[in-house]
Amino acid sequence: MNLKILLLPGDGIGTEVTAAAVEVLKAVGKKFGHTLELSEGLLGGIAIHKTGTPFPKETEELCQKADATLMGAVGLPEFDAAPPSQRPEAGLLGMRRVLDVFANLRPVRTWPALVDSSPLKNHVVEGTDMIIVRELTGGLYYGQPRGMDENHGFNTMSYTRKEVERVTHTAFKLARNRRKRVTSVDKSNVLEVSQFWRKIVIEVAKNYPEIQLEHMLVDNAAMQMVLNPRQFDVMLTENTFGDILSDVGGILAGSIGMLPSASLGEKKGLYEPVHGSAPDIAGQNKANPLGAIGSVAAMLEYTFGLMKEANAVNDAIGKVLESGKVTADLRPKGKPATTTEVGQAVSAAL
Ligand code: NAD
């Protein structure tokens, strides 16, 4: 298969973790006989420096031509005081909009080798393997009207039928290849928008009789995630609830450097580790590349449908974690490995 992939390393550790992820991608191509058609573009602070804008037109065109985009991270401290539209992060938001990626998938699993690094008790986190599907382009963050004055601040949580239907289909299709269980999270005891959400989810679920659907109120879901995370397979929720719950997921995984993500639309996929550009460790070859490498596994699975290859990458990550050759954030017993060494170790384990 020919894999047409755009690389957007971005800023800070984004370039370092992307380099390690590309190494793994090349190893997958070699092992499984796929050709890679890689292109590279500018996004974020580096794009502002070179072109004056965080999301240049050429990058937009490259995104449209590729089947999938692998991003590192964006953000440079020198832009911290700039207005939002002139910050590197504006490039990322612009790209999500252009690609119309409405479903954000965040797999959360507890690797056996990392159970001890979790602040939660081993018997609680062991065996966690869930995926949060968060609606990404609607809800409270986009709803109108919004605003504030001296005495009043307000936002609107609003969803259309189409917005709920499409993300619900994404969640149910994912569940088909997993443990066949969807938990839809809402606040339907208080909010009309949640009652609407629940009604549409129930309608869409009729297309997937093999999938078990349950509903959970968001306050209870937050508690259940730390009480008994193993009960969840696919968790489907709206934008704001998903934003909050997915950070709870970060605790279950051991380190922010471990978390991959995928943002999917009707056609395109955007893959990126959850972390930012980490200016405090940038340029030191210290960053954990496993979130970026996990994002490669997600790309192989969701955009290209290459399950065997995706599983091989995840298995290789597991082996490297077991070997103890890990970066400083995972608190290894011996000398921490570098970003490059971890990338090479995953490629070798493949
Ligand atoms: P951050 O995720 O960059 O860093 C938070 C902490 O986690 C830091 O101590 C960092 O060293 C550590 N860390 C992060 N990723 C790591 C990795 N792979 N390995 C080891 N340690 C890791 O968040 P921040 O410091 O709040 O933000 C820094 C910049 O990144 C800001 O400009 C912010 O706007 C931007 N940001 C970008 C994205 C993105 O590109 N998707 C996401 C979040 C933040």
Short mmCIF file of C-alpha atoms in Angstrom, two decimals, residues 82-267:
data_model
loop_
_atom_site.label_atom_id
_atom_site.label_comp_id
_atom_site.label_asym_id
_atom_site.label_seq_id
_atom_site.Cartn_x
_atom_site.Cartn_y
_atom_site.Cartn_z
CA ALA A 82 1.11 37.76 21.18
CA PRO A 83 -2.65 38.00 20.48
CA PRO A 84 -4.30 34.56 19.97
CA SER A 85 -4.57 34.87 16.18
CA GLN A 86 -0.81 35.49 15.87
CA ARG A 87 0.30 32.66 18.14
CA PRO A 88 1.68 29.34 16.86
CA GLU A 89 -1.37 27.55 18.35
CA ALA A 90 -3.63 29.42 15.89
CA GLY A 91 -2.03 27.29 13.18
CA LEU A 92 -3.27 24.11 14.83
CA LEU A 93 -6.82 25.42 15.27
CA GLY A 94 -6.83 26.61 11.64
CA MET A 95 -5.70 23.21 10.45
CA ARG A 96 -8.38 21.36 12.47
CA ARG A 97 -11.01 23.61 10.93
CA VAL A 98 -9.73 23.17 7.36
CA LEU A 99 -9.55 19.39 7.73
CA ASP A 100 -12.99 19.39 9.43
CA VAL A 101 -11.87 16.81 11.97
CA PHE A 102 -14.92 16.55 14.22
CA ALA A 103 -14.02 13.47 16.26
CA ASN A 104 -11.07 13.46 18.62
CA LEU A 105 -9.97 9.99 19.66
CA ARG A 106 -7.79 9.60 22.67
CA PRO A 107 -6.80 6.03 23.46
CA VAL A 108 -6.00 5.55 27.12
CA ARG A 109 -4.26 2.38 28.18
CA THR A 110 -2.18 1.44 31.13
CA TRP A 111 0.93 -0.39 29.98
CA PRO A 112 1.88 -3.20 32.39
CA ALA A 113 5.41 -1.78 32.74
CA LEU A 114 4.01 1.59 33.84
CA VAL A 115 1.43 0.47 36.39
CA ASP A 116 3.77 1.52 39.18
CA SER A 117 4.18 5.06 37.79
CA SER A 118 0.46 5.79 38.14
CA PRO A 119 -0.61 7.81 41.18
CA LEU A 120 -3.59 5.43 41.43
CA LYS A 121 -3.40 2.00 43.06
CA ASN A 122 -2.13 -0.81 40.81
CA HIS A 123 -5.30 -2.90 41.09
CA VAL A 124 -7.37 0.07 39.88
CA VAL A 125 -5.37 1.03 36.78
CA GLU A 126 -4.14 -2.41 35.68
CA GLY A 127 -5.66 -3.52 32.38
CA THR A 128 -7.22 -0.15 31.48
CA ASP A 129 -7.83 -0.03 27.73
CA MET A 130 -10.38 2.57 26.70
CA ILE A 131 -10.79 5.18 24.04
CA ILE A 132 -12.43 8.54 24.52
CA VAL A 133 -14.28 9.91 21.49
CA ARG A 134 -14.73 13.62 22.01
CA GLU A 135 -16.80 15.80 19.68
CA LEU A 136 -14.28 18.45 18.58
CA THR A 137 -15.93 21.16 16.50
CA GLY A 138 -19.25 21.93 18.24
CA GLY A 139 -20.76 22.48 21.69
CA LEU A 140 -19.86 25.08 24.28
CA TYR A 141 -16.53 26.10 22.70
CA TYR A 142 -18.16 27.18 19.44
CA GLY A 143 -21.82 27.90 20.34
CA GLN A 144 -23.39 31.33 19.76
CA PRO A 145 -24.32 33.61 21.40
CA ARG A 146 -21.30 34.06 23.62
CA GLY A 147 -19.80 37.05 25.35
CA MET A 148 -19.29 39.02 28.52
CA ASP A 149 -19.80 42.50 29.91
CA GLU A 150 -19.38 44.08 33.34
CA ASN A 151 -22.15 42.06 34.98
CA HIS A 152 -22.69 39.01 32.80
CA GLY A 153 -20.73 36.27 31.08
CA PHE A 154 -22.34 33.61 28.89
CA ASN A 155 -21.73 30.76 26.44
CA THR A 156 -24.08 28.44 24.61
CA MET A 157 -23.93 24.66 24.49
CA SER A 158 -25.67 23.72 21.29
CA TYR A 159 -25.64 20.68 18.99
CA THR A 160 -27.29 19.94 15.68
CA ARG A 161 -28.58 16.50 14.72
CA LYS A 162 -25.84 16.17 12.09
CA GLU A 163 -23.08 17.00 14.59
CA VAL A 164 -24.24 14.35 17.04
CA GLU A 165 -24.96 11.74 14.39
CA ARG A 166 -21.56 11.83 12.72
CA VAL A 167 -19.50 11.58 15.91
CA THR A 168 -21.81 8.83 17.21
CA HIS A 169 -21.21 6.81 14.04
CA THR A 170 -17.45 7.21 14.59
CA ALA A 171 -17.76 5.85 18.15
CA PHE A 172 -19.91 2.86 17.16
CA LYS A 173 -17.68 1.93 14.23
CA LEU A 174 -14.69 1.96 16.58
CA ALA A 175 -16.51 -0.24 19.08
CA ARG A 176 -17.10 -2.85 16.37
CA ASN A 177 -13.35 -3.57 16.30
CA ARG A 178 -13.02 -3.47 20.07
CA ARG A 179 -15.04 -4.90 22.97
CA LYS A 180 -18.35 -3.75 21.45
CA ARG A 181 -19.42 -1.39 24.17
CA VAL A 182 -20.17 2.35 23.99
CA THR A 183 -20.73 4.57 27.03
CA SER A 184 -22.32 7.87 26.04
CA VAL A 185 -21.63 10.56 28.62
CA ASP A 186 -23.97 13.52 29.08
CA LYS A 187 -25.76 15.64 31.67
CA SER A 188 -29.29 14.84 30.60
CA ASN A 189 -30.73 15.20 34.11
CA VAL A 190 -30.13 18.97 33.83
CA LEU A 191 -29.46 20.05 30.23
CA GLU A 192 -31.82 19.96 27.24
CA VAL A 193 -28.82 19.79 24.89
CA SER A 194 -27.83 16.55 26.66
CA GLN A 195 -31.35 15.14 26.37
CA PHE A 196 -31.12 15.85 22.65
CA TRP A 197 -27.65 14.25 22.52
CA ARG A 198 -28.97 11.11 24.23
CA LYS A 199 -32.00 10.87 21.91
CA ILE A 200 -29.82 11.04 18.76
CA VAL A 201 -27.29 8.56 20.16
CA ILE A 202 -30.13 6.07 20.82
CA GLU A 203 -31.38 6.53 17.25
CA VAL A 204 -27.95 5.99 15.70
CA ALA A 205 -27.33 2.96 17.94
CA LYS A 206 -30.15 1.10 16.15
CA ASN A 207 -27.77 0.73 13.18
CA TYR A 208 -25.35 -1.22 15.35
CA PRO A 209 -27.35 -3.96 17.12
CA GLU A 210 -24.18 -5.86 18.02
CA ILE A 211 -22.92 -2.96 20.16
CA GLN A 212 -24.00 -2.55 23.76
CA LEU A 213 -24.91 1.08 24.59
CA GLU A 214 -25.06 2.59 28.03
CA HIS A 215 -25.52 6.19 29.20
CA MET A 216 -23.70 7.80 32.09
CA LEU A 217 -23.96 11.25 33.64
CA VAL A 218 -20.72 13.17 33.34
CA ASP A 219 -20.18 13.66 37.08
CA ASN A 220 -20.48 9.93 37.65
CA ALA A 221 -18.25 9.22 34.62
CA ALA A 222 -15.43 11.30 36.14
CA MET A 223 -15.70 9.27 39.33
CA GLN A 224 -15.97 5.91 37.55
CA MET A 225 -12.82 6.64 35.50
CA VAL A 226 -10.70 6.67 38.64
CA LEU A 227 -12.72 4.06 40.56
CA ASN A 228 -12.95 1.40 37.87
CA PRO A 229 -11.50 2.47 34.51
CA ARG A 230 -11.51 -1.11 33.18
CA GLN A 231 -15.31 -0.97 32.76
CA PHE A 232 -14.94 1.40 29.78
CA ASP A 233 -14.36 0.44 26.17
CA VAL A 234 -15.45 3.40 23.96
CA MET A 235 -16.55 6.55 25.79
CA LEU A 236 -18.48 8.99 23.60
CA THR A 237 -19.01 12.55 24.73
CA GLU A 238 -19.41 16.18 23.71
CA ASN A 239 -16.62 18.72 23.42
CA THR A 240 -16.31 20.23 26.92
CA PHE A 241 -17.02 17.03 28.87
CA GLY A 242 -14.48 15.24 26.65
CA ASP A 243 -11.87 17.91 27.21
CA ILE A 244 -12.11 17.43 30.96
CA LEU A 245 -12.47 13.64 31.04
CA SER A 246 -9.56 13.08 28.68
CA ASP A 247 -7.20 14.77 31.13
CA VAL A 248 -8.33 12.25 33.74
CA GLY A 249 -7.22 9.70 31.13
CA GLY A 250 -3.71 11.18 31.26
CA ILE A 251 -3.39 10.08 34.87
CA LEU A 252 -4.26 6.50 33.94
CA ALA A 253 -1.47 6.36 31.30
CA GLY A 254 1.51 7.30 33.52
CA SER A 255 3.01 10.33 31.67
CA ILE A 256 1.70 12.95 29.28
CA GLY A 257 4.48 11.90 26.90
CA MET A 258 2.75 8.51 26.48
CA LEU A 259 -0.56 9.78 25.09
CA PRO A 260 -1.35 9.61 21.37
CA SER A 261 -4.36 11.18 19.67
CA ALA A 262 -6.24 11.03 16.41
CA SER A 263 -8.67 13.60 15.04
CA LEU A 264 -10.91 12.28 12.30
CA GLY A 265 -13.26 13.86 9.78
CA GLU A 266 -15.21 12.34 6.90
CA LYS A 267 -12.05 12.14 4.77
#
